[in-house]
Coordinates of C-alpha atoms and ligand atoms in Angstrom, one line a residue:
M1 CA 0.0 0.1 0.0
F2 CA 2.8 2.6 0.9
S3 CA 4.4 2.0 -2.6
Q4 CA 1.5 3.6 -4.1
L5 CA 2.1 6.9 -2.3
Q6 CA 2.9 9.9 -4.5
T7 CA 5.6 12.3 -3.3
V8 CA 4.5 15.9 -2.1
A9 CA 6.2 19.2 -2.3
T10 CA 8.1 20.3 0.7
D11 CA 6.4 23.1 2.8
P12 CA 7.7 26.3 1.4
I13 CA 8.7 27.7 4.9
L14 CA 10.0 24.7 6.7
G15 CA 11.7 23.4 3.5
L16 CA 13.7 26.7 3.4
M17 CA 14.7 26.1 7.0
A18 CA 16.1 22.8 6.2
E19 CA 17.9 24.3 3.2
Y20 CA 19.3 27.0 5.2
K21 CA 20.6 24.5 7.9
A22 CA 22.4 22.5 5.2
D23 CA 24.1 25.6 3.7
L24 CA 28.0 25.6 4.6
N25 CA 28.5 29.3 3.6
P26 CA 29.7 31.1 6.8
N27 CA 27.9 34.3 5.5
K28 CA 24.5 32.7 5.1
V29 CA 21.5 34.7 6.3
D30 CA 18.3 33.2 7.4
L31 CA 15.2 35.5 6.7
G32 CA 12.9 32.6 6.2
V33 CA 10.9 31.0 9.1
G34 CA 9.0 33.4 11.5
V35 CA 11.3 32.9 14.4
Y36 CA 12.7 35.9 16.5
K37 CA 16.5 36.1 16.6
D38 CA 18.5 38.5 18.8
E39 CA 21.6 40.6 17.6
Q40 CA 23.7 37.4 18.1
G41 CA 21.4 35.5 15.6
H42 CA 20.2 33.5 18.6
T43 CA 16.8 32.5 19.5
A44 CA 17.2 32.6 23.4
V45 CA 14.6 31.4 25.9
L46 CA 13.0 34.3 27.5
K47 CA 14.1 35.2 31.1
C48 CA 10.5 35.2 32.2
V49 CA 10.0 31.6 30.8
K50 CA 13.3 30.5 32.5
E51 CA 11.9 31.6 35.8
A52 CA 8.4 30.2 35.2
E53 CA 9.9 26.9 34.3
A54 CA 12.0 26.9 37.5
L55 CA 8.8 27.5 39.4
R56 CA 7.0 24.7 37.6
L57 CA 9.7 22.3 38.3
K58 CA 9.4 23.2 42.0
Q59 CA 5.6 23.2 42.3
E60 CA 4.5 20.3 39.9
D61 CA 3.3 17.4 42.0
S62 CA 1.4 15.3 39.3
K63 CA 1.6 14.3 35.7
T64 CA -2.0 13.2 35.6
Y65 CA -4.2 13.9 32.6
I66 CA -4.9 17.7 32.0
G67 CA -8.4 17.3 30.4
M68 CA -9.6 18.0 26.9
A69 CA -9.8 21.9 27.4
G70 CA -6.3 21.9 28.7
D71 CA -5.0 24.3 31.5
L72 CA -8.1 26.3 32.8
T73 CA -5.9 29.0 34.2
F74 CA -4.1 29.5 31.0
N75 CA -7.5 29.6 29.0
S76 CA -8.7 32.4 31.3
H77 CA -5.5 34.4 31.0
I78 CA -5.4 34.0 27.3
E79 CA -9.0 35.2 26.9
K80 CA -8.1 38.4 28.9
L81 CA -4.8 38.9 26.9
A82 CA -6.9 38.8 23.8
F83 CA -10.3 40.5 24.5
G84 CA -9.1 42.7 27.4
Q85 CA -9.7 42.4 31.2
A86 CA -13.5 43.1 31.3
H87 CA -14.6 42.7 27.8
Q88 CA -18.4 42.3 27.4
V89 CA -18.1 38.7 25.8
L90 CA -16.3 37.6 28.9
L91 CA -18.6 39.1 31.4
A92 CA -21.5 37.5 29.7
N93 CA -19.9 34.2 29.6
R94 CA -20.1 34.1 25.7
V95 CA -16.6 32.6 25.3
T96 CA -15.4 29.2 25.5
T97 CA -11.6 28.4 25.1
A98 CA -9.5 25.2 24.8
H99 CA -5.7 25.4 24.8
T100 CA -4.2 23.6 21.8
P101 CA -0.8 22.2 20.5
G102 CA 0.5 25.6 19.0
G103 CA -1.5 28.2 16.8
T104 CA -1.7 25.6 14.1
G105 CA -3.4 23.1 16.4
A106 CA -5.8 26.0 17.2
L107 CA -6.6 26.4 13.4
R108 CA -7.2 22.7 12.9
V109 CA -9.5 22.5 15.8
A110 CA -11.4 25.6 14.5
A111 CA -11.7 24.1 11.0
E112 CA -13.3 20.8 12.5
F113 CA -15.4 22.9 14.8
I114 CA -16.7 24.9 11.8
K115 CA -17.3 21.7 9.9
R116 CA -19.6 20.5 12.8
A117 CA -21.6 23.8 12.8
N118 CA -21.8 24.1 9.0
P119 CA -20.4 21.1 6.9
S120 CA -20.8 23.2 3.7
A121 CA -19.1 26.4 5.0
T122 CA -16.4 27.9 2.6
I123 CA -13.6 29.6 4.4
W124 CA -12.3 32.8 3.0
V125 CA -8.6 33.8 3.3
T126 CA -6.6 36.9 2.4
T127 CA -4.7 36.9 -1.0
P128 CA -1.9 36.2 -0.1
T129 CA -2.0 34.4 3.3
W130 CA 0.2 32.3 5.5
A131 CA 1.4 29.4 3.3
N132 CA -0.2 26.8 5.6
H133 CA -3.6 28.2 5.9
I134 CA -5.0 26.9 2.6
S135 CA -3.6 23.3 3.0
L136 CA -4.5 23.1 6.6
F137 CA -8.2 24.1 6.0
Q138 CA -8.5 21.8 2.9
A139 CA -7.0 18.9 4.9
A140 CA -9.8 19.5 7.4
G141 CA -12.3 19.1 4.4
L142 CA -13.4 22.8 4.2
K143 CA -13.7 24.6 0.8
V144 CA -11.2 27.5 0.6
K145 CA -11.6 30.8 -1.3
E146 CA -9.7 33.9 -1.4
Y147 CA -10.5 37.6 -1.0
A148 CA -8.4 40.6 -2.2
Y149 CA -6.0 42.0 0.4
Y150 CA -2.6 43.0 -0.6
D151 CA -1.8 45.3 -3.5
Y152 CA 1.6 44.2 -5.0
E153 CA 1.7 47.4 -7.1
T154 CA 1.1 50.1 -4.4
K155 CA 2.6 47.9 -1.5
G156 CA -0.5 48.7 0.5
L157 CA -3.9 47.3 1.0
Q158 CA -6.3 46.6 -1.9
S159 CA -8.9 47.9 0.4
E160 CA -11.8 48.8 -2.1
Q161 CA -11.5 45.4 -3.8
M162 CA -11.2 43.7 -0.4
F163 CA -14.5 45.3 0.9
A164 CA -16.3 44.5 -2.4
D165 CA -15.3 40.9 -2.1
L166 CA -16.4 40.8 1.5
N167 CA -19.8 42.3 0.5
N168 CA -20.3 39.1 -1.8
I169 CA -19.6 36.6 1.1
P170 CA -22.9 34.8 2.2
A171 CA -24.1 34.0 5.8
G172 CA -22.9 30.6 6.9
D173 CA -19.3 31.2 5.3
V174 CA -16.2 32.0 7.6
V175 CA -13.8 34.8 6.8
L176 CA -10.2 34.5 8.1
V177 CA -8.7 37.9 9.2
H178 CA -5.3 38.3 10.6
A179 CA -5.6 40.2 13.9
C180 CA -2.3 42.0 13.4
C181 CA 1.2 41.6 11.8
H182 CA -0.2 40.1 8.6
N183 CA 1.6 37.0 7.6
P184 CA 3.2 37.3 5.1
S185 CA 2.7 40.9 3.9
G186 CA 3.1 42.9 7.2
M187 CA 0.2 45.1 6.1
D188 CA -2.6 45.4 8.6
L189 CA -6.2 46.8 8.6
N190 CA -6.2 50.2 10.3
F191 CA -8.9 50.8 12.8
E192 CA -11.3 52.3 10.2
Q193 CA -10.9 49.3 8.1
W194 CA -11.7 47.0 11.0
Q195 CA -14.8 49.2 11.4
R196 CA -15.9 48.6 7.9
F197 CA -14.9 44.9 8.1
T198 CA -17.2 44.6 11.2
A199 CA -20.2 46.4 9.5
I200 CA -20.0 44.1 6.4
A201 CA -19.8 40.9 8.7
R202 CA -22.8 42.1 10.6
E203 CA -24.8 43.0 7.5
R204 CA -23.8 39.8 5.5
G205 CA -23.9 37.5 8.5
F206 CA -20.6 35.6 7.8
T207 CA -18.6 34.4 10.9
P208 CA -15.2 36.0 11.3
L209 CA -12.3 33.8 12.4
V210 CA -9.4 35.9 13.7
D211 CA -5.9 34.5 13.5
M212 CA -3.7 36.3 16.3
A213 CA -0.4 34.7 16.1
Y214 CA 1.7 37.8 16.7
Q215 CA 0.1 39.8 19.4
G216 CA 2.6 42.2 20.9
F217 CA 4.8 42.1 17.9
G218 CA 3.1 45.0 16.1
T219 CA 2.5 48.0 18.1
G220 CA 1.7 46.6 21.6
L221 CA -0.3 44.0 23.4
D222 CA -3.6 46.0 23.5
E223 CA -3.0 48.0 20.2
D224 CA -2.6 44.7 18.3
A225 CA -5.9 43.2 19.7
A226 CA -7.9 46.6 19.0
G227 CA -9.4 45.4 15.8
L228 CA -10.5 42.0 17.5
R229 CA -12.0 43.7 20.5
Y230 CA -14.0 46.1 18.4
L231 CA -15.2 43.1 16.3
A232 CA -16.1 41.1 19.4
D233 CA -18.1 44.1 20.6
N234 CA -20.2 44.2 17.4
V235 CA -20.8 40.9 16.0
P236 CA -22.8 37.9 17.5
E237 CA -20.1 35.2 17.0
L238 CA -16.5 34.8 15.9
L239 CA -13.6 32.3 16.2
L240 CA -10.2 33.3 17.6
C241 CA -7.1 31.2 17.1
S242 CA -4.1 32.6 19.2
S243 CA -0.6 31.4 19.6
C244 CA 2.2 32.0 22.2
S245 CA 5.0 30.6 20.0
K246 CA 6.3 34.1 19.0
N247 CA 5.2 36.6 22.0
F248 CA 6.4 34.1 24.6
G249 CA 9.1 32.5 22.4
L250 CA 7.7 29.1 23.1
Y251 CA 7.9 27.8 19.5
R252 CA 8.8 24.2 20.3
E253 CA 6.5 23.9 23.2
R254 CA 3.5 24.1 20.9
I255 CA 1.2 26.3 22.8
G256 CA -1.9 28.1 21.5
A257 CA -5.6 28.5 22.1
V258 CA -8.9 28.3 20.2
S259 CA -11.8 30.6 21.5
I260 CA -15.3 30.5 20.4
V261 CA -17.4 33.6 21.0
T262 CA -21.1 32.8 20.7
E263 CA -24.3 35.0 20.8
N264 CA -25.1 34.0 24.4
S265 CA -24.0 31.9 27.3
K266 CA -26.4 29.1 26.4
V267 CA -24.9 28.6 23.0
A268 CA -21.5 29.0 24.6
E269 CA -22.2 25.8 26.7
I270 CA -23.2 23.9 23.5
A271 CA -20.2 25.2 21.7
R272 CA -17.9 24.1 24.7
V273 CA -19.1 20.5 24.6
N274 CA -18.8 20.3 20.8
L275 CA -15.2 21.9 21.0
L276 CA -14.1 19.3 23.7
S277 CA -15.5 16.4 21.5
V278 CA -13.6 17.7 18.4
V279 CA -10.4 17.8 20.5
R280 CA -11.1 14.4 22.0
S281 CA -11.3 13.0 18.3
I282 CA -8.1 14.5 17.3
Y283 CA -5.5 14.5 20.2
S284 CA -7.6 13.8 23.1
M285 CA -5.9 16.6 25.2
P286 CA -3.1 19.0 24.7
P287 CA 0.4 18.8 26.3
A288 CA 0.5 20.9 29.6
H289 CA 4.1 22.3 29.8
G290 CA 3.7 25.5 27.7
A291 CA 0.3 26.5 29.0
I292 CA 1.6 26.2 32.6
I293 CA 4.5 28.3 31.9
V294 CA 2.4 31.0 30.4
S295 CA 0.1 30.7 33.3
H296 CA 3.0 31.2 35.9
I297 CA 4.0 34.3 33.9
L298 CA 0.7 35.9 34.0
D299 CA -0.2 34.8 37.5
S300 CA 2.8 36.9 38.6
K301 CA 3.0 40.7 38.4
E302 CA 6.9 40.7 38.4
L303 CA 7.1 37.9 35.6
T304 CA 4.3 39.7 33.6
A305 CA 6.4 43.1 33.9
L306 CA 9.5 41.1 32.8
W307 CA 7.7 39.6 29.9
H308 CA 6.3 42.9 28.8
Q309 CA 9.8 44.2 28.8
E310 CA 11.2 41.3 26.8
L311 CA 8.5 41.4 24.3
A312 CA 9.0 45.3 23.8
E313 CA 12.6 44.7 23.2
M314 CA 11.9 42.2 20.4
R315 CA 9.4 44.5 18.8
N316 CA 11.7 47.5 19.0
R317 CA 14.6 45.5 17.6
I318 CA 12.5 44.5 14.5
N319 CA 11.1 48.1 14.0
D320 CA 14.7 49.5 14.2
Y321 CA 15.8 47.2 11.4
R322 CA 12.9 48.2 9.2
Q323 CA 14.3 51.7 9.1
L324 CA 17.9 50.3 8.9
I325 CA 17.0 48.3 5.8
I326 CA 15.7 51.4 4.0
D327 CA 18.8 53.3 4.9
K328 CA 21.3 50.7 4.0
L329 CA 19.7 50.0 0.7
A330 CA 19.8 53.8 -0.1
A331 CA 23.5 53.8 0.9
E332 CA 24.1 51.1 -1.5
G333 CA 22.8 53.1 -4.3
V334 CA 19.3 51.6 -4.6
T335 CA 16.9 54.2 -6.0
D336 CA 13.7 52.1 -5.7
D337 CA 11.3 53.2 -3.0
F338 CA 11.4 50.8 0.0
S339 CA 9.6 53.4 2.4
F340 CA 6.8 50.9 2.6
I341 CA 8.8 48.7 5.0
T342 CA 8.1 51.1 7.8
R343 CA 4.3 50.9 7.2
Q344 CA 4.3 47.2 7.7
H345 CA 3.9 45.6 11.1
G346 CA 5.3 42.5 12.8
M347 CA 8.0 40.0 12.1
F348 CA 7.7 40.2 8.3
S349 CA 8.2 42.4 5.3
F350 CA 7.3 41.7 1.7
L351 CA 10.3 43.2 -0.1
G352 CA 8.5 43.2 -3.4
I353 CA 11.5 41.8 -5.3
N354 CA 10.9 39.2 -8.0
R355 CA 11.4 35.3 -8.0
A356 CA 14.7 35.4 -10.2
Q357 CA 16.1 37.8 -7.6
I358 CA 14.9 35.9 -4.8
D359 CA 16.5 32.7 -6.1
R360 CA 19.8 34.6 -6.9
L361 CA 20.0 35.8 -3.5
K362 CA 19.8 32.2 -2.3
A363 CA 22.0 30.6 -4.8
E364 CA 24.9 33.3 -5.0
F365 CA 24.8 34.8 -1.5
S366 CA 23.0 32.4 0.8
I367 CA 20.4 34.7 1.6
Y368 CA 17.2 32.7 2.5
M369 CA 13.6 34.4 2.2
V370 CA 10.3 32.9 1.3
G371 CA 9.5 32.7 -2.4
S372 CA 6.9 35.5 -2.1
S373 CA 9.8 37.9 -1.1
R374 CA 8.7 37.6 2.6
V375 CA 11.7 38.3 4.9
S376 CA 11.6 37.6 8.6
I377 CA 13.3 40.8 9.8
A378 CA 14.8 39.6 13.1
G379 CA 17.1 37.4 11.0
L380 CA 19.1 40.7 10.4
N381 CA 21.7 41.9 12.7
H382 CA 24.8 44.2 12.8
S383 CA 27.0 41.6 11.6
N384 CA 25.0 40.7 8.3
I385 CA 22.9 43.8 7.5
D386 CA 25.6 45.4 5.2
Y387 CA 26.1 42.1 3.4
F388 CA 22.3 41.7 2.9
A389 CA 22.0 45.4 1.7
K390 CA 25.0 45.0 -0.7
S391 CA 23.6 41.5 -2.0
V392 CA 20.1 43.1 -2.6
A393 CA 21.5 45.9 -4.3
T394 CA 23.6 43.8 -6.6
V395 CA 20.6 41.6 -7.6
L396 CA 18.4 44.8 -8.1
K397 CA 20.9 46.6 -10.3
S398 CA 21.7 43.7 -12.7
Ligands
LIG1 C1 6.1 31.3 9.6 O1 5.1 31.7 8.9 O2 7.2 31.4 9.4 C2 5.7 30.7 11.0 O3 4.4 30.9 11.2 C3 6.2 29.3 11.2 C4 5.4 28.4 10.5 O4 5.1 27.3 11.1 O5 5.1 28.5 9.1

């Protein structure tokens, strides 16, 4: 039976990670996968995480099963982090949350949940979107369609086309929207665009699915959730998938959450039992470690303050490099306008260079970025920014 298998293409992001690892060029630069790196090119464990892990080691007294919803303290913290301390959907018991193996796990659980609620739902995603969104939803058996989002010409949002597309989406379908730090383009909805999005969702009756994998990497924890909070104030129901991979640096611990907001607490209870039954049929219950680390951090004023500080450091370093890329390219004599880089948010920038140039940067200079020209800015540091700028200038000029 196995000999009948056909080979499949490697994932465009994780495949690039493997290629980078195998490259022997000492000057290689990794701008591929969305992982934060410091000035030394290292993805360090956050100090707040180290302290929380020490506490966990001391306090943990059982390895018994955690339950299908995962760690309830974590779930309550993550709801407050996303919606704000006293959001009306929380006060009215309209939210049910399960912690999941990573943000990807949250998306898969969300997809299975949507299928239970409406097996014929189509899920609409932005053009472009995270490389794994489409295959993940299709693998769960959902139909996937795209709505206009990024404008490759103006390097901004195609907002009028986007709103026109959204205005044609029927009730019963689901629309995925990135809460902040759009992956891959870095172009986010402004608040006025969130208001228009919300008005259309209400009028058309489709259900929003907010993917929030980068809360705190754009402008700040509350600022990055402002669109989500407004949406939750104004629509009867939505799904939220969040991740602690980036903002807590817990990538390999696989910790995320899926939250379902329903029109009232009665529906929330029915959603809760369905959510748990979906989880049971996939992986039974999530691993505990990452959730308990996050709970320990958010339970403690001191560790929360340390986390805020470490998160701000990561965010500020990336933002500093946005300007530095523009300055260094100009210093190399590049006359093309790259000012759009400072209008983008989060871990990524779309450089807007073509496929041949991207391939040449990899083959000749060992500079790795995703084929869409998405660069993970944290891969740059003072030791490689000049090499990067010179190499990009070389491929742009020839
Ligand atoms: C990315 O987009 O690079 C990250 O979300 C990592 C991944 O799993 O693709």
